[in-house]
Every structure is written in C-alpha cells, then in structure tokens.
PDB file of C-alpha atoms in Angstrom:
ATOM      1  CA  UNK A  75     -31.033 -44.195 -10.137  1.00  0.00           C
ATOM      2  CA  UNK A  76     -30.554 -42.950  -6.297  1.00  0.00           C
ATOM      3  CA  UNK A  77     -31.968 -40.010  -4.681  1.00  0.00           C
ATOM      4  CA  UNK A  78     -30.320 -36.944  -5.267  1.00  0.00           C
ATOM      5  CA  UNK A  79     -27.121 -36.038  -3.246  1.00  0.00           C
ATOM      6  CA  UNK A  80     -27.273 -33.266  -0.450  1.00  0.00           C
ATOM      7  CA  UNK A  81     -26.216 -29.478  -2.206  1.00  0.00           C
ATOM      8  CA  UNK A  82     -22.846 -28.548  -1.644  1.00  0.00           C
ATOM      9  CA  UNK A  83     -21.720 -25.647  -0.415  1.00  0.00           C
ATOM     10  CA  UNK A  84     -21.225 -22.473  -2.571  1.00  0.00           C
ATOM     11  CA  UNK A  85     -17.509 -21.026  -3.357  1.00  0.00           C
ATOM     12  CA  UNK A  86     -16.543 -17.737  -3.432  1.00  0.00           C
ATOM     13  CA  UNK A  87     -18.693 -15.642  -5.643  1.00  0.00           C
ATOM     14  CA  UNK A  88     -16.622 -14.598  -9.100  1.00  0.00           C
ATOM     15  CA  UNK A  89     -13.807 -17.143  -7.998  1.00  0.00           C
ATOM     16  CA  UNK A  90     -12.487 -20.713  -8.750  1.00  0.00           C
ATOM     17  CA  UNK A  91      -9.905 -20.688  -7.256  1.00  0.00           C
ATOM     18  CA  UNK A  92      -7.472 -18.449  -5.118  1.00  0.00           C
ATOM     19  CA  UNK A  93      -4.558 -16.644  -6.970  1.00  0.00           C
ATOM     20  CA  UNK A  94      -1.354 -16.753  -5.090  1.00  0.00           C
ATOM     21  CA  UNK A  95       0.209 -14.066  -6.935  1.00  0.00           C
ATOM     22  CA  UNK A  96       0.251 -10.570  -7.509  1.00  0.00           C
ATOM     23  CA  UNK A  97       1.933  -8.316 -10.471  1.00  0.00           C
ATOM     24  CA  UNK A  98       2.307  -4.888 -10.405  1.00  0.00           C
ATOM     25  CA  UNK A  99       4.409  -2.419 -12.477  1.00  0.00           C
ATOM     26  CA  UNK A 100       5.985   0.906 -10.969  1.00  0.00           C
ATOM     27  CA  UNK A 101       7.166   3.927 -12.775  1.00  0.00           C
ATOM     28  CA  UNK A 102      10.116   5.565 -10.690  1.00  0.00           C
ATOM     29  CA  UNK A 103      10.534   8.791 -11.596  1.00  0.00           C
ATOM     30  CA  UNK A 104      13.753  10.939 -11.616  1.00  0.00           C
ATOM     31  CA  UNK A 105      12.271  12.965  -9.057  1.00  0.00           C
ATOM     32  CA  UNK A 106      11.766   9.735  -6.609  1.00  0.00           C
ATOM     33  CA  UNK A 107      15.244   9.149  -6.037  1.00  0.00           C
ATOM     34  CA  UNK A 108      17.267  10.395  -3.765  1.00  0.00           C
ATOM     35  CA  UNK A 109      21.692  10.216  -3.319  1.00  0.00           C
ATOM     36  CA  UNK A 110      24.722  11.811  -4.808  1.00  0.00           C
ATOM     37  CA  UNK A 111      27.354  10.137  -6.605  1.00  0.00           C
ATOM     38  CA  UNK A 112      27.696   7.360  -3.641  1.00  0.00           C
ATOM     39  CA  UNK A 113      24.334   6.030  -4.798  1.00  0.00           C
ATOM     40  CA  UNK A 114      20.775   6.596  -5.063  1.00  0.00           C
ATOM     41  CA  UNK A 115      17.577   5.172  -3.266  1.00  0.00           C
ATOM     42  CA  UNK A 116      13.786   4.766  -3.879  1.00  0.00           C
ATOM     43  CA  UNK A 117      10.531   4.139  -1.233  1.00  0.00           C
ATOM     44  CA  UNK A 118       7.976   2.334  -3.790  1.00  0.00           C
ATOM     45  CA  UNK A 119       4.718   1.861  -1.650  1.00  0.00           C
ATOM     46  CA  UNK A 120       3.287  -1.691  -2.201  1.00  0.00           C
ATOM     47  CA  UNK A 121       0.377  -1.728   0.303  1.00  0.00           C
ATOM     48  CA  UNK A 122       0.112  -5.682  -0.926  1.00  0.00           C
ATOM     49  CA  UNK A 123       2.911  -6.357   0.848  1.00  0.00           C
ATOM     50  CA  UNK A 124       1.152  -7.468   4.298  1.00  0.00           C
ATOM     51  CA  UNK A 125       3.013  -8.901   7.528  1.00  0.00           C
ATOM     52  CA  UNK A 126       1.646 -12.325   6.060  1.00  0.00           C
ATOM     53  CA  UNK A 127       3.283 -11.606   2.636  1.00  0.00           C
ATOM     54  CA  UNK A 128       6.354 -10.428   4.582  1.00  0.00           C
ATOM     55  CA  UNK A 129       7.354 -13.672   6.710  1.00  0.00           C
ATOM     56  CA  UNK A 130       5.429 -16.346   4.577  1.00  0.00           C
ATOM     57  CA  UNK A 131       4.847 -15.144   1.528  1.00  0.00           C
ATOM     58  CA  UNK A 132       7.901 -14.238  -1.365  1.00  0.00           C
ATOM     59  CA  UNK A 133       9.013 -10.912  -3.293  1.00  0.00           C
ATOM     60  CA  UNK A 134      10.337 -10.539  -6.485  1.00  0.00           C
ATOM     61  CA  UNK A 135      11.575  -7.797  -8.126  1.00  0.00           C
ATOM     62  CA  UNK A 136      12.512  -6.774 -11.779  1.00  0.00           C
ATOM     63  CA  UNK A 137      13.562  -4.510 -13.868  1.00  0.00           C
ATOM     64  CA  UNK A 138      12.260  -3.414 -17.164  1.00  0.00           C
ATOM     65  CA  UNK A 139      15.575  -3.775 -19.118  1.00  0.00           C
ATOM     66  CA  UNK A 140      13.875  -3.860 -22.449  1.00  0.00           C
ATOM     67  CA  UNK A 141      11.024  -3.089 -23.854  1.00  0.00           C
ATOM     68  CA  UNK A 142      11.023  -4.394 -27.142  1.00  0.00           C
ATOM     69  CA  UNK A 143      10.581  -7.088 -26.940  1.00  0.00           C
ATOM     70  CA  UNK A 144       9.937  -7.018 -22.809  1.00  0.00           C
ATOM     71  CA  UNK A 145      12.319  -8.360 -21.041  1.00  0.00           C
ATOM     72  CA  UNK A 146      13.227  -8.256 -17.086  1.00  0.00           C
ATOM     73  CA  UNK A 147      16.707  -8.341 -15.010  1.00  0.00           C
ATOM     74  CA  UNK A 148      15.999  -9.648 -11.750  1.00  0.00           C
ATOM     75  CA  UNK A 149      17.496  -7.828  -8.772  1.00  0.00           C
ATOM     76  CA  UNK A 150      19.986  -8.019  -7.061  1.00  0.00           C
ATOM     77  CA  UNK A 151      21.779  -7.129 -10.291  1.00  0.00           C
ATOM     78  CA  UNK A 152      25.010  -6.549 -11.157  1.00  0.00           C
ATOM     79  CA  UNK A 153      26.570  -5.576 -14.373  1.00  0.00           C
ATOM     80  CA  UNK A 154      30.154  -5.248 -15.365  1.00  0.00           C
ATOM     81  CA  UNK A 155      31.788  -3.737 -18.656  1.00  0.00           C
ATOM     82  CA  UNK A 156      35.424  -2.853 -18.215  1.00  0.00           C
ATOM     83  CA  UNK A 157      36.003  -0.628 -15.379  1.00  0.00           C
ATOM     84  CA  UNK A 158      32.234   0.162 -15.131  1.00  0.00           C
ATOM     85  CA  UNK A 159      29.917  -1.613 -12.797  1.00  0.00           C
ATOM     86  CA  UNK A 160      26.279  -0.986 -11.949  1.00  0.00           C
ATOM     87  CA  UNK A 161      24.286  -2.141  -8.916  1.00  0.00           C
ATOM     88  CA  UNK A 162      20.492  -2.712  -8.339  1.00  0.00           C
ATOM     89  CA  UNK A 163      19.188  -3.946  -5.131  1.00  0.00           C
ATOM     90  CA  UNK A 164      15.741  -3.540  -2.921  1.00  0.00           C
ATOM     91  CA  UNK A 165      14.872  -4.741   0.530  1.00  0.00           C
ATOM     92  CA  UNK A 166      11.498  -5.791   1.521  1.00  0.00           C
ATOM     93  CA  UNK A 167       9.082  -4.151   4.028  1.00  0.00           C
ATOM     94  CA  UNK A 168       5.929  -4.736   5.156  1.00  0.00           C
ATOM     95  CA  UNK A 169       3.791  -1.995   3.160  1.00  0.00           C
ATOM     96  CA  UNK A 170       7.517  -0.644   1.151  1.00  0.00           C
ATOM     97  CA  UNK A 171      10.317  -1.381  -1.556  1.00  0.00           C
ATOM     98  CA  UNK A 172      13.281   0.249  -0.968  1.00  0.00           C
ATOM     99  CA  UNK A 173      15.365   0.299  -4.416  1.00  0.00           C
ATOM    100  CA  UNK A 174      18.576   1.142  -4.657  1.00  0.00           C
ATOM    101  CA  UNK A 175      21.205   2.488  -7.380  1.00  0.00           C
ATOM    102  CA  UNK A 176      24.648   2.664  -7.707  1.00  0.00           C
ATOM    103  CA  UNK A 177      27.779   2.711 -10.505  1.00  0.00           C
ATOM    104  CA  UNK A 178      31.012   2.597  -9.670  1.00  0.00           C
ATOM    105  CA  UNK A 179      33.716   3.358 -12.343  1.00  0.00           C
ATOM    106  CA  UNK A 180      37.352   2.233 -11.916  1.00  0.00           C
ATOM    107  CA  UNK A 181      37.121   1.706  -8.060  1.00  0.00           C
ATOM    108  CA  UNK A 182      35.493   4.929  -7.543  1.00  0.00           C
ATOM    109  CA  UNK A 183      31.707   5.641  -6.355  1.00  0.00           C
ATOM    110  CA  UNK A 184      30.777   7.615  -9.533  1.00  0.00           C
ATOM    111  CA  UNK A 185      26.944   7.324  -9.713  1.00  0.00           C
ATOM    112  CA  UNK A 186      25.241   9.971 -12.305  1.00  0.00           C
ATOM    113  CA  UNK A 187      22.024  11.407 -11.650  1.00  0.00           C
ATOM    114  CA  UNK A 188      19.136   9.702 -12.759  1.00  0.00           C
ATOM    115  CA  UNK A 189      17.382  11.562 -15.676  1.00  0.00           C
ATOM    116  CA  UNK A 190      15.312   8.693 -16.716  1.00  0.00           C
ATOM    117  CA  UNK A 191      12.069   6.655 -15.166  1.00  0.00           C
ATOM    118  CA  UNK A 192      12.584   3.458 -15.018  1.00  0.00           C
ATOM    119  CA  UNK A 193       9.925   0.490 -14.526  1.00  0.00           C
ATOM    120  CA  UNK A 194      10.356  -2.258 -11.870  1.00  0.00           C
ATOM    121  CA  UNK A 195       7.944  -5.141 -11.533  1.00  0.00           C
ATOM    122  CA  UNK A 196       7.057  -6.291  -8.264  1.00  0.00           C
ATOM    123  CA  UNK A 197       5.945 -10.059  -7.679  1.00  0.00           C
ATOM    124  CA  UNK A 198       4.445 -10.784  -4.550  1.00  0.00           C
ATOM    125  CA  UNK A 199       3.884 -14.488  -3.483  1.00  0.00           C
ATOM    126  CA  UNK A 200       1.304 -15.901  -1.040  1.00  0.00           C
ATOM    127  CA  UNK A 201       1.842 -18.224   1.425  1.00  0.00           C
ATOM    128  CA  UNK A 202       5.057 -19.761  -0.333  1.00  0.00           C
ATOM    129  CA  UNK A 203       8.394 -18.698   1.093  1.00  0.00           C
ATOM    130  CA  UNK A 204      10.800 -17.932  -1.400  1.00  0.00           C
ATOM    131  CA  UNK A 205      12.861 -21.017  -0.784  1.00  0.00           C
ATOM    132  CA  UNK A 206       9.930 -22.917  -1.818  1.00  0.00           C
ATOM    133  CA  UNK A 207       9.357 -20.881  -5.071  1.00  0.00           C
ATOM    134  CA  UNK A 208      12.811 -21.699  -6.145  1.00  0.00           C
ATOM    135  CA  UNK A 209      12.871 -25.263  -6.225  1.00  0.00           C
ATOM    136  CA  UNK A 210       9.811 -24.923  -8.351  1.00  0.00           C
ATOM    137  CA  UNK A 211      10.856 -22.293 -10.898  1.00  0.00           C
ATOM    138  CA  UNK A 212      14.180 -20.109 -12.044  1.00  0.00           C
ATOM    139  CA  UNK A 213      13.187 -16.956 -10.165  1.00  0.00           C
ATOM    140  CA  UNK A 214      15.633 -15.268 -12.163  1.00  0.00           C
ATOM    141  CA  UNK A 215      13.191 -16.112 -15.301  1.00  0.00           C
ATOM    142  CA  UNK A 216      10.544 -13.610 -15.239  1.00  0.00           C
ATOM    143  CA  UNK A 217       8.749 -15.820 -18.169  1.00  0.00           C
ATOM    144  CA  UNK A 218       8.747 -18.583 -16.248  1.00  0.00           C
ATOM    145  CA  UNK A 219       7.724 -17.275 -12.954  1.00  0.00           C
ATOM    146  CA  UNK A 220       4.987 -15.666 -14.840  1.00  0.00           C
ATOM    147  CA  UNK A 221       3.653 -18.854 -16.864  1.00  0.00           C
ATOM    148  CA  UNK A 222       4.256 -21.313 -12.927  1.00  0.00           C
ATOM    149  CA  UNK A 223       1.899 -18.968 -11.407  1.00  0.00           C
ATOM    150  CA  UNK A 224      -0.088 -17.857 -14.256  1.00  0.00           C
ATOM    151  CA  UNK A 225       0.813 -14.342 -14.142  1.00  0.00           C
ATOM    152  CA  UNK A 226      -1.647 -11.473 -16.418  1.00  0.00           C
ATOM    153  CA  UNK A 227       0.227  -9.820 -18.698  1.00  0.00           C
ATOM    154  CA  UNK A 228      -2.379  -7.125 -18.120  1.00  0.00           C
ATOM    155  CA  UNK A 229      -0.359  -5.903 -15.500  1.00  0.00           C
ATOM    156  CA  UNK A 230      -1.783  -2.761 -12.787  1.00  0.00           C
ATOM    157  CA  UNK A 231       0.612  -0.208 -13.532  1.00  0.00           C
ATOM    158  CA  UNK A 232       1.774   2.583 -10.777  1.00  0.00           C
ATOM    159  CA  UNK A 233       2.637   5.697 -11.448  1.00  0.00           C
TER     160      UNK A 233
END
C-alpha cells in the first residue's frame, strides 16, 4: 500500500451537484388581468429570470389545465371547437412574464372576463438555450421535461 493521496478540495456545502432548473407555480388572480373583450394580459414577476437566464438560459410555461389528475398545456396554446377559439401566449423578460388571453368566437374578438384564477407553471432553464432543450426532450411534455431535469413535484407556489 502507497502513501495516502493529497485531500481534495471541498464542494459546495449542502450540494452535489448544481440544479439547472427551476419550478415555480403562480396563481393569477381575476383581479391581475387586465383587457376588454379584445383580450386580456398578465405581469407575473419571476425575479429568477436573470439577464443570464434570459439570453442563455430557456423558459417554459404551462398551464394548469387539470387538476385531477395534473396535467399541463404548454403555451403558446391554441384551442378550437366550432366557431370558438382560445389563445394563450407569454413573452419573456428579464425579471417578468407577460401572459396573455384571448377568445375569439365566429371571427369576432369576444373575450369574457376572467372570473377564475388560474395556475401557470413557469420552468426556467440554466445555461441551455431552448433549442438545445428540445432536441433532448418534448417541451410540450411537462412529464417529461420534469423527469429530464429532475423536476420536485414539491413545487414553490406564488400567490
């Protein structure tokens, strides 16, 4: 047996490893939106969403479509019975979410008011641009996404 190898040097304390990801949940209330019958909009603050997150880094957004069991839409989303169609869409800022909200019904801008909260989950992606994230996983799959970059299901909710 040798002599004893030189001591490496210490990690982070509390940390194997860096996470790439982060998962949070927002309420939107009623009272958050803002628009008419043309369409409505929401500013979600998501202070995790640095300048580095913002040209290197990916976002993802869903929303809570069921809740029994969970399940996610990704946005953009579009949906289209008959005559009726309704739009979700967000664009990215650094430190924001802007969500926005419309139905249109026969042609015609026709967009009720929102009564409701609704939950959006917001995925934000280190370091990985989003082209990169989607030749690894269907970004569309909010299961899969979770389980590629091990996702807690313990989510922080905002409020």
């Amino acid at each position: 047996m040798g002599p004893s190898g030189y001591d490496g040097y210490d990690g982070e304390d509390g940390k194997d490893g860096k996470n790439y990801t982060h998962s949070v949940i927002y309420d939107v209330e009623p009272s958050s939106w803002t628009g008419d019958l043309n369409g409505y909009d929401a500013v979600i603050d998501v202070p995790e969403i640095t300048e580095d997150i913002y040209y290197n880094g990916a976002v993802l957004v869903y929303r809570l479509f069921e809740t029994e069991p969970k399940t996610f839409n990704m946005l953009p989303y579009t949906y289209v019975d008959n005559a009726l169609t309704i739009y979700f869409d967000f664009d990215v800022y650094v430190g924001s979410i802007d969500l926005m909200y419309k139905e249109v019904m026969d042609g015609v801008n026709d967009t009720p008011v929102i009564n409701n909260p609704m939950a959006f989950k917001v995925v934000i992606i280190e370091g990985i641009p989003l082209a990169k994230v989607k030749t690894m996983v269907d970004v569309s799959d909010y299961s899969a996404v979770s389980k590629l970059f091990n996702i807690d299901s313990a989510d922080k909710t905002v409020r």
